[in-house]
Amino acid sequence: LKEASLKEDLKFYFMNPCEKYRARRQVPWKLALQILKILMVTTQLVFFGLSNQLVVSFKEENTVAFKHLFLKGYSGVDEDDYSCSIYTQQDAYDSIFYVINQYRQLKNVSLGTLGYEHEGSGLKICKQQYKKGTMLPSNDSLDIDVSTETECIFLKPELLAGKKAELKLNSSFFNLEFYRLIEVEISFKLKGIALQTIHARELPDCYAFQNTITFNNRAHSGKIKIYFDSDTDIQECKDWHIVSSVLQKNTQYILVFDGFVILSCFASLILCTRSIILAMKLQKRFVNFFLEKYKRHVCHADRLEFINGWYVLVIISDVMTIIGSILKMEIKAKNLTSYDVCSILLGTSTLFVWVGVIRYLGYFQTYNVLILTMQASLPKVLRFCCCAGMIYLGYTFCGWIVLGPYHEKFEDLNTVAECLFSLVNGDDMFATFAQIQQKSMLVWMFSRLYLYSFISLFIYMILSLFIALITDSYDTIKKYQQNGFPVTDLHEFLQDHGSAGYRKEQTSMPLVCCC
């Protein structure tokens, strides 16, 4: 009786939702809830994505506007990783004073809803330079102290608007000695309000822009690179009043919908956790019975059969969705501004939810091939990637140190890794070959040997072996489906147990089971 009861419970546990309904008329609540959750979570993500899109566009458009406002002669396109460059001393002075003048008359020249942070804020200008020395390039002589000194000046908006502004701007601070100047950094903070969200029936956000303009002269090559950096922080509007009932109702509807999403995920979390707990209890019963009757332990593979990885994935997704939904509700109510954290949580949870759909496709043999192939090939693929990664890292370091001075795609390690990954996928090959500078014949010949060997090795050998591993796993699974899978202790234990006790009349089945 004990053995029969255990076999019945095991047989029922490994059934799919429709088979469970036919056996015991157990309604597949988890299946229905997962389908409902997919629709709700995806809808929630779309709403949040549209809202986040307004935030991103506002940040990007303000950054472009700041560059046109404060960078003299900005063309509208960054030259490289810097915005623009200057080549004469007069251009350096003009660019610095141009920033000051534009900051002083910001409210008269800006088209946006911008303002100074508060009354105590202002423009901070710092210059970093080597300590005094002498330099005579014509005689190849140099006498300089490499230790640096930094000097700063602070200009408030009210000071710039007063009569003392000219005295401040004509001070000795602005007499730059370019042979020992390292960089000049101008930083200031501005406030802005995004009103475009009102047209999307959302409450507006308040922004704080921390802008930094850096005149980089570290190379002392006759070219000063001008970098513009803007860090945007979304803040809660302290005092706002909007006359519109539509905005308030729309916000309330979205908050109620987010609440339903949290409830559905919480219910899914409880059901999946309960299933895992029951599975672990069933595993313990089977292990104890097997040890008691056959005097040996159950193998590790059979123990893993009781751990449903899809339930673990659903639990992780539910937790992330609940936390992300709470953050989204706080953002919607303008109590929080953590868009990045909320985006990561909601985006990853939605990814897991849609990946979890594969579980239900696995009930069909045609679709189940993909899942079984991935499971069988994953350990071999990971081991293969570890070996191939060593070769990849070797090429990365070699290309960085040898080709870095002669090719812009090999200037730093991160760029080299991205360039080589593009070459593996057959992207941008000719440009990589053509952009190498032919200043050194030795390096040019080495670059050809380097690129030809890398492309040949990874495309023709390593990628082919990678595909062969997956193909071999696929062929193995196809043979198993035709001739039967290897029988384990668990499967052998269940083989002699028929399913007659579960075969009932298939009447009044739910629509999902009929499908």
Coordinates of C-alpha atoms in Angstrom, one line a residue, residues 34-445:
Q34 CA 0.7 32.5 -15.5
I35 CA -1.2 33.4 -18.7
L36 CA -2.9 36.2 -16.9
K37 CA 0.3 37.4 -15.4
I38 CA 2.1 37.5 -18.8
L39 CA -0.6 39.8 -20.1
M40 CA -0.6 42.1 -17.1
V41 CA 3.2 42.3 -16.7
T42 CA 3.7 43.0 -20.4
T43 CA 1.1 45.7 -20.3
Q44 CA 2.7 47.2 -17.2
L45 CA 6.1 47.2 -18.9
V46 CA 4.7 49.0 -22.0
F47 CA 3.2 51.7 -19.9
F48 CA 6.4 52.2 -17.9
G49 CA 8.5 52.1 -21.1
L50 CA 6.5 54.9 -22.7
S51 CA 6.9 57.0 -19.5
N52 CA 10.6 56.2 -19.4
Q53 CA 10.9 57.2 -23.0
L54 CA 9.9 60.7 -22.2
V55 CA 12.5 60.9 -19.5
V56 CA 15.3 59.7 -21.8
S57 CA 14.3 62.1 -24.6
F58 CA 14.2 65.0 -22.1
K59 CA 17.7 64.2 -20.8
E60 CA 19.2 63.8 -24.3
E61 CA 17.6 66.9 -25.7
N62 CA 18.8 69.0 -22.8
T63 CA 22.3 67.6 -23.1
V64 CA 22.4 68.7 -26.8
A65 CA 20.9 72.1 -25.9
F66 CA 23.6 72.6 -23.2
K67 CA 26.4 71.9 -25.7
H68 CA 25.0 74.5 -28.1
L69 CA 24.5 77.0 -25.3
F70 CA 27.9 76.7 -23.5
L71 CA 30.4 75.5 -26.1
K72 CA 31.5 78.1 -28.5
G73 CA 31.6 77.0 -32.1
Y74 CA 29.9 73.6 -31.4
S75 CA 29.0 72.0 -34.7
G76 CA 26.3 69.8 -33.4
V77 CA 28.3 66.6 -33.7
D78 CA 31.0 65.4 -31.2
E79 CA 34.4 65.0 -32.8
D80 CA 35.3 61.8 -30.9
D81 CA 34.8 61.0 -27.3
Y82 CA 35.1 64.8 -26.7
S83 CA 32.7 67.5 -28.0
C84 CA 35.1 69.8 -29.8
S85 CA 38.7 71.1 -29.7
I86 CA 40.6 74.4 -29.9
Y87 CA 44.1 75.2 -31.1
T88 CA 45.0 78.7 -30.2
Q89 CA 45.4 80.6 -26.9
Q90 CA 42.8 83.2 -28.0
D91 CA 40.3 80.4 -28.7
A92 CA 40.9 79.1 -25.2
Y93 CA 40.2 82.4 -23.6
D94 CA 37.2 83.0 -25.8
S95 CA 35.7 79.6 -25.0
I96 CA 36.1 80.1 -21.2
F97 CA 34.5 83.6 -21.2
Y98 CA 31.8 82.4 -23.6
V99 CA 30.7 79.8 -20.9
I100 CA 30.7 82.6 -18.3
N101 CA 28.6 85.0 -20.4
Q102 CA 26.1 82.3 -21.4
Y103 CA 25.7 81.3 -17.8
R104 CA 25.2 84.9 -16.8
Q105 CA 22.4 85.6 -19.3
L106 CA 20.9 82.0 -19.2
K107 CA 17.3 83.1 -18.7
N108 CA 17.5 85.4 -21.7
V109 CA 19.1 83.0 -24.2
S110 CA 17.7 79.6 -23.2
L111 CA 14.5 78.2 -24.8
G112 CA 14.0 75.6 -22.0
T113 CA 12.5 75.8 -18.6
L114 CA 15.9 76.2 -16.9
G115 CA 17.0 78.2 -13.9
Y116 CA 19.8 78.4 -11.3
E117 CA 19.8 75.8 -8.6
H118 CA 19.3 78.3 -5.7
E119 CA 20.6 81.7 -4.6
G120 CA 23.9 80.3 -3.2
S121 CA 24.7 78.4 -6.4
G122 CA 27.1 79.6 -9.0
L123 CA 29.8 78.9 -11.5
K124 CA 32.9 77.0 -10.2
I125 CA 36.1 77.3 -12.3
C126 CA 39.2 75.4 -11.4
K127 CA 42.5 75.2 -13.1
Q128 CA 45.1 72.5 -12.5
Q129 CA 48.7 73.1 -13.5
Y130 CA 52.2 72.1 -12.8
K131 CA 54.2 74.2 -10.4
K132 CA 56.3 76.9 -11.9
G133 CA 59.3 76.0 -14.1
T134 CA 60.8 76.9 -17.5
M135 CA 60.6 75.3 -20.9
L136 CA 62.8 76.0 -24.0
P137 CA 61.8 73.6 -26.8
S138 CA 64.3 75.2 -29.2
N139 CA 67.2 74.2 -26.9
D140 CA 65.6 70.9 -25.9
S141 CA 65.7 72.0 -22.2
L142 CA 63.1 71.6 -19.6
D143 CA 62.9 72.5 -15.9
I144 CA 59.6 71.9 -14.3
D145 CA 58.1 70.6 -11.1
V146 CA 55.7 67.7 -12.0
S147 CA 53.7 68.1 -8.8
T148 CA 50.4 69.8 -9.5
E149 CA 48.5 72.7 -7.9
T150 CA 44.8 73.4 -8.2
E151 CA 43.3 76.9 -7.9
C152 CA 39.5 77.6 -8.0
I153 CA 37.2 80.6 -8.2
F154 CA 33.5 80.7 -7.6
L155 CA 31.2 83.1 -9.5
K156 CA 27.6 83.6 -8.3
P157 CA 24.9 84.7 -10.7
E158 CA 24.3 87.9 -8.7
L159 CA 28.0 88.7 -8.8
L160 CA 28.1 88.2 -12.6
A161 CA 25.1 90.6 -13.0
G162 CA 26.7 93.3 -10.8
K163 CA 29.4 95.9 -11.5
K164 CA 32.2 93.9 -9.9
A165 CA 31.9 91.2 -12.5
E166 CA 34.5 92.9 -14.8
L167 CA 37.0 93.1 -11.9
K168 CA 36.6 89.5 -11.1
L169 CA 37.0 88.4 -14.7
N170 CA 40.1 90.5 -15.2
S171 CA 41.8 89.0 -12.2
S172 CA 45.2 87.1 -12.4
F173 CA 43.3 83.8 -12.2
F174 CA 42.5 84.0 -15.9
N175 CA 46.1 84.6 -16.9
L176 CA 46.9 81.0 -18.1
E177 CA 50.4 79.7 -18.7
F178 CA 49.6 77.0 -21.2
Y179 CA 53.0 75.3 -21.1
R180 CA 52.2 74.1 -17.5
L181 CA 48.4 74.1 -17.7
I182 CA 46.9 70.6 -17.4
E183 CA 43.2 71.3 -17.5
V184 CA 40.5 73.9 -16.8
E185 CA 37.2 72.6 -15.3
I186 CA 34.0 74.7 -15.2
S187 CA 31.1 73.2 -13.3
F188 CA 27.6 74.5 -12.6
K189 CA 24.2 73.1 -11.6
L190 CA 20.9 74.0 -13.2
K191 CA 17.3 73.1 -12.5
G192 CA 14.6 72.2 -15.1
I193 CA 11.0 71.0 -15.3
A194 CA 9.7 68.5 -17.9
L195 CA 6.3 69.7 -19.0
Q196 CA 6.0 67.3 -21.9
T197 CA 4.7 64.6 -19.5
I198 CA 1.5 66.6 -19.1
H199 CA 0.6 65.8 -22.7
A200 CA 1.0 62.1 -21.9
R201 CA -1.4 62.6 -18.9
E202 CA 1.4 62.2 -16.3
L203 CA 2.6 64.5 -13.6
P204 CA 5.7 66.5 -14.5
D205 CA 9.2 65.7 -13.1
C206 CA 11.8 68.1 -11.7
Y207 CA 15.4 67.7 -12.9
A208 CA 18.8 68.8 -11.6
F209 CA 21.6 69.0 -14.2
Q210 CA 25.2 68.9 -12.9
N211 CA 27.1 70.1 -15.9
T212 CA 30.9 70.0 -16.2
I213 CA 33.0 71.4 -19.0
T214 CA 36.6 70.3 -19.1
F215 CA 39.4 71.9 -21.2
N216 CA 41.9 69.0 -21.4
N217 CA 45.5 70.0 -22.1
R218 CA 47.3 67.0 -20.5
A219 CA 48.9 66.0 -23.8
H220 CA 50.4 69.5 -24.4
S221 CA 50.2 68.7 -28.1
G222 CA 48.8 72.1 -29.3
K223 CA 45.2 70.7 -29.2
I224 CA 43.0 71.2 -26.2
K225 CA 40.0 68.8 -26.1
I226 CA 36.8 70.1 -24.7
Y227 CA 34.7 67.6 -22.8
F228 CA 31.1 68.2 -21.8
D229 CA 29.5 66.0 -19.2
S230 CA 26.0 66.3 -17.8
D231 CA 24.7 64.2 -14.9
T232 CA 21.0 64.3 -14.6
D233 CA 19.2 63.7 -11.4
I234 CA 15.4 63.4 -11.2
Q235 CA 14.0 65.0 -8.1
E236 CA 10.6 65.3 -6.4
C237 CA 8.9 68.6 -7.2
K238 CA 8.5 70.3 -3.8
D239 CA 5.6 72.6 -4.6
W240 CA 3.4 72.0 -7.6
H241 CA -0.3 72.6 -8.4
I242 CA -1.8 71.4 -11.7
V243 CA -5.4 72.2 -12.5
S244 CA -6.5 69.0 -14.2
S245 CA -8.7 66.2 -13.1
V246 CA -7.7 64.0 -16.0
L247 CA -4.1 63.7 -14.8
Q248 CA -5.1 62.7 -11.3
K249 CA -7.6 60.0 -12.6
N250 CA -5.1 58.6 -15.0
T251 CA -2.5 58.3 -12.2
Q252 CA -5.0 56.6 -10.0
Y253 CA -6.0 54.1 -12.7
I254 CA -2.4 53.1 -13.3
L255 CA -1.7 52.8 -9.5
V256 CA -4.8 50.4 -9.2
F257 CA -3.5 48.4 -12.2
D258 CA -0.1 48.1 -10.6
G259 CA -1.8 46.9 -7.4
F260 CA -3.5 44.1 -9.4
V261 CA -0.1 43.1 -10.9
I262 CA 1.4 42.9 -7.4
L263 CA -1.5 40.7 -6.2
S264 CA -1.3 38.3 -9.2
C265 CA 2.5 38.0 -8.7
F266 CA 2.0 37.4 -5.0
A267 CA -0.5 34.6 -5.7
S268 CA 1.8 33.1 -8.3
L269 CA 4.7 33.3 -5.8
I270 CA 2.6 31.4 -3.1
L271 CA 1.5 28.7 -5.5
C272 CA 5.0 28.0 -6.9
T273 CA 6.6 28.1 -3.5
R274 CA 4.0 25.6 -2.3
S275 CA 4.7 23.3 -5.3
I276 CA 8.4 23.3 -4.5
I277 CA 7.8 22.5 -0.9
L278 CA 5.5 19.6 -1.8
A279 CA 8.0 18.4 -4.4
M280 CA 10.8 18.3 -1.8
K281 CA 8.5 16.4 0.6
L282 CA 7.8 13.9 -2.2
Q283 CA 11.5 13.6 -3.0
K284 CA 12.2 12.8 0.7
R285 CA 9.5 10.1 0.7
F286 CA 10.9 8.5 -2.5
V287 CA 14.5 8.6 -1.2
N288 CA 13.6 7.0 2.2
F289 CA 11.4 4.4 0.5
F290 CA 14.2 3.5 -2.0
L291 CA 16.7 3.2 0.7
E292 CA 14.4 1.1 2.9
K293 CA 13.4 -1.3 0.1
Y294 CA 16.4 -1.5 -2.2
K295 CA 19.1 -0.7 0.4
R296 CA 20.8 2.0 -1.8
H297 CA 20.7 5.7 -2.4
V298 CA 18.9 7.5 -5.2
C299 CA 21.3 9.0 -7.8
H300 CA 21.8 12.7 -8.0
A301 CA 20.0 12.9 -11.4
D302 CA 16.8 11.4 -10.0
R303 CA 16.9 13.9 -7.1
L304 CA 17.1 16.8 -9.5
E305 CA 14.0 15.5 -11.3
F306 CA 11.9 16.8 -8.3
I307 CA 13.4 20.3 -8.5
N308 CA 11.4 22.2 -11.1
G309 CA 13.7 24.9 -12.5
W310 CA 10.7 26.7 -14.1
Y311 CA 9.1 27.3 -10.7
V312 CA 12.4 28.8 -9.4
L313 CA 12.5 31.1 -12.5
V314 CA 8.8 32.1 -11.8
I315 CA 9.6 32.8 -8.2
I316 CA 12.5 35.0 -9.1
S317 CA 10.4 36.8 -11.7
D318 CA 7.6 37.3 -9.2
V319 CA 9.9 38.8 -6.6
M320 CA 11.4 41.2 -9.1
T321 CA 8.0 42.2 -10.4
I322 CA 6.7 42.9 -7.0
I323 CA 9.7 45.1 -6.0
G324 CA 9.7 46.8 -9.4
S325 CA 5.9 47.5 -9.3
I326 CA 6.2 49.0 -5.8
L327 CA 9.0 51.3 -7.1
K328 CA 6.9 52.1 -10.2
M329 CA 4.0 53.1 -8.0
E330 CA 6.3 55.4 -5.9
I331 CA 7.7 56.9 -9.1
K332 CA 4.2 57.4 -10.4
A333 CA 3.2 59.2 -7.2
K334 CA 6.4 61.3 -7.5
N335 CA 7.8 60.0 -4.2
L336 CA 10.8 58.3 -5.8
T337 CA 12.9 58.9 -8.9
S338 CA 14.8 55.5 -9.2
Y339 CA 14.0 55.0 -12.9
D340 CA 17.1 52.9 -13.6
V341 CA 16.6 50.4 -10.7
C342 CA 12.9 50.1 -11.6
S343 CA 13.7 49.5 -15.3
I344 CA 16.2 46.7 -14.5
L345 CA 13.7 45.0 -12.2
L346 CA 10.7 45.2 -14.5
G347 CA 12.7 44.5 -17.7
T348 CA 14.4 41.4 -16.2
S349 CA 11.2 40.1 -14.7
T350 CA 9.3 40.4 -18.0
L351 CA 12.2 38.6 -19.7
F352 CA 11.9 35.7 -17.2
V353 CA 8.1 35.6 -17.6
W354 CA 8.3 35.2 -21.4
V355 CA 11.1 32.7 -21.1
G356 CA 8.8 30.7 -18.7
V357 CA 6.4 30.3 -21.6
I358 CA 8.8 27.7 -23.1
R359 CA 7.8 25.4 -20.2
Y360 CA 4.3 25.1 -21.6
L361 CA 5.5 24.6 -25.1
G362 CA 7.6 21.8 -23.8
Y363 CA 4.5 19.7 -23.4
F364 CA 4.5 19.3 -27.2
Q365 CA 7.3 17.0 -28.5
T366 CA 8.2 19.2 -31.4
Y367 CA 8.9 22.2 -29.2
N368 CA 10.4 20.2 -26.5
V369 CA 13.5 19.4 -28.7
L370 CA 14.7 23.0 -28.2
I371 CA 14.6 22.8 -24.4
L372 CA 16.1 19.3 -24.2
T373 CA 18.9 20.3 -26.6
M374 CA 19.7 23.4 -24.5
Q375 CA 19.8 21.4 -21.4
A376 CA 22.1 18.7 -22.9
S377 CA 24.5 21.0 -24.6
L378 CA 24.9 23.6 -21.9
P379 CA 27.6 21.9 -19.8
K380 CA 29.7 21.1 -22.9
V381 CA 29.2 24.6 -24.3
L382 CA 30.4 26.2 -21.0
R383 CA 33.5 24.1 -20.9
F384 CA 34.2 24.9 -24.5
C385 CA 33.7 28.7 -23.9
C386 CA 36.2 28.6 -21.1
C387 CA 38.9 27.2 -23.4
A388 CA 38.0 29.5 -26.3
G389 CA 37.9 32.5 -23.9
M390 CA 41.6 32.0 -23.0
I391 CA 42.6 32.3 -26.7
Y392 CA 40.2 35.3 -27.0
L393 CA 41.8 37.1 -24.0
G394 CA 45.3 36.5 -25.5
Y395 CA 44.3 38.1 -28.7
T396 CA 42.7 41.0 -26.8
F397 CA 45.8 41.8 -24.8
C398 CA 48.1 41.4 -27.8
G399 CA 46.0 43.7 -30.0
W400 CA 45.7 46.3 -27.4
I401 CA 49.4 46.6 -26.7
V402 CA 50.6 46.3 -30.3
L403 CA 47.9 48.0 -32.4
G404 CA 46.6 50.5 -29.8
P405 CA 48.9 53.4 -31.0
Y406 CA 48.0 52.8 -34.6
H407 CA 44.3 51.9 -34.7
E408 CA 41.4 53.6 -33.0
K409 CA 39.5 50.3 -32.4
F410 CA 42.4 49.0 -30.3
E411 CA 43.0 52.0 -28.1
D412 CA 41.7 50.4 -24.9
L413 CA 40.8 46.9 -23.7
N414 CA 37.1 47.3 -23.8
T415 CA 37.1 48.6 -27.4
V416 CA 39.5 45.8 -28.5
A417 CA 37.2 43.1 -27.0
E418 CA 34.2 44.7 -28.8
C419 CA 36.1 44.9 -32.0
L420 CA 37.2 41.3 -31.9
F421 CA 33.6 40.1 -31.1
S422 CA 32.4 42.0 -34.1
L423 CA 35.0 40.3 -36.3
V424 CA 33.9 36.9 -35.0
N425 CA 30.4 37.7 -36.2
G426 CA 31.7 38.9 -39.6
D427 CA 30.9 42.6 -39.0
D428 CA 33.1 45.6 -40.1
M429 CA 36.0 43.5 -41.4
F430 CA 37.2 45.7 -44.2
A431 CA 37.1 48.8 -42.1
T432 CA 39.2 47.1 -39.4
F433 CA 41.8 46.2 -42.0
A434 CA 41.7 49.6 -43.8
Q435 CA 42.0 51.9 -40.8
I436 CA 45.4 50.7 -39.6
Q437 CA 47.9 53.5 -39.9
Q438 CA 50.9 52.6 -42.2
K439 CA 53.4 54.6 -40.2
S440 CA 55.4 51.5 -39.2
M441 CA 55.8 48.8 -41.8
L442 CA 56.6 46.2 -39.1
V443 CA 53.4 47.0 -37.2
W444 CA 51.4 47.0 -40.5
M445 CA 52.6 43.5 -41.4

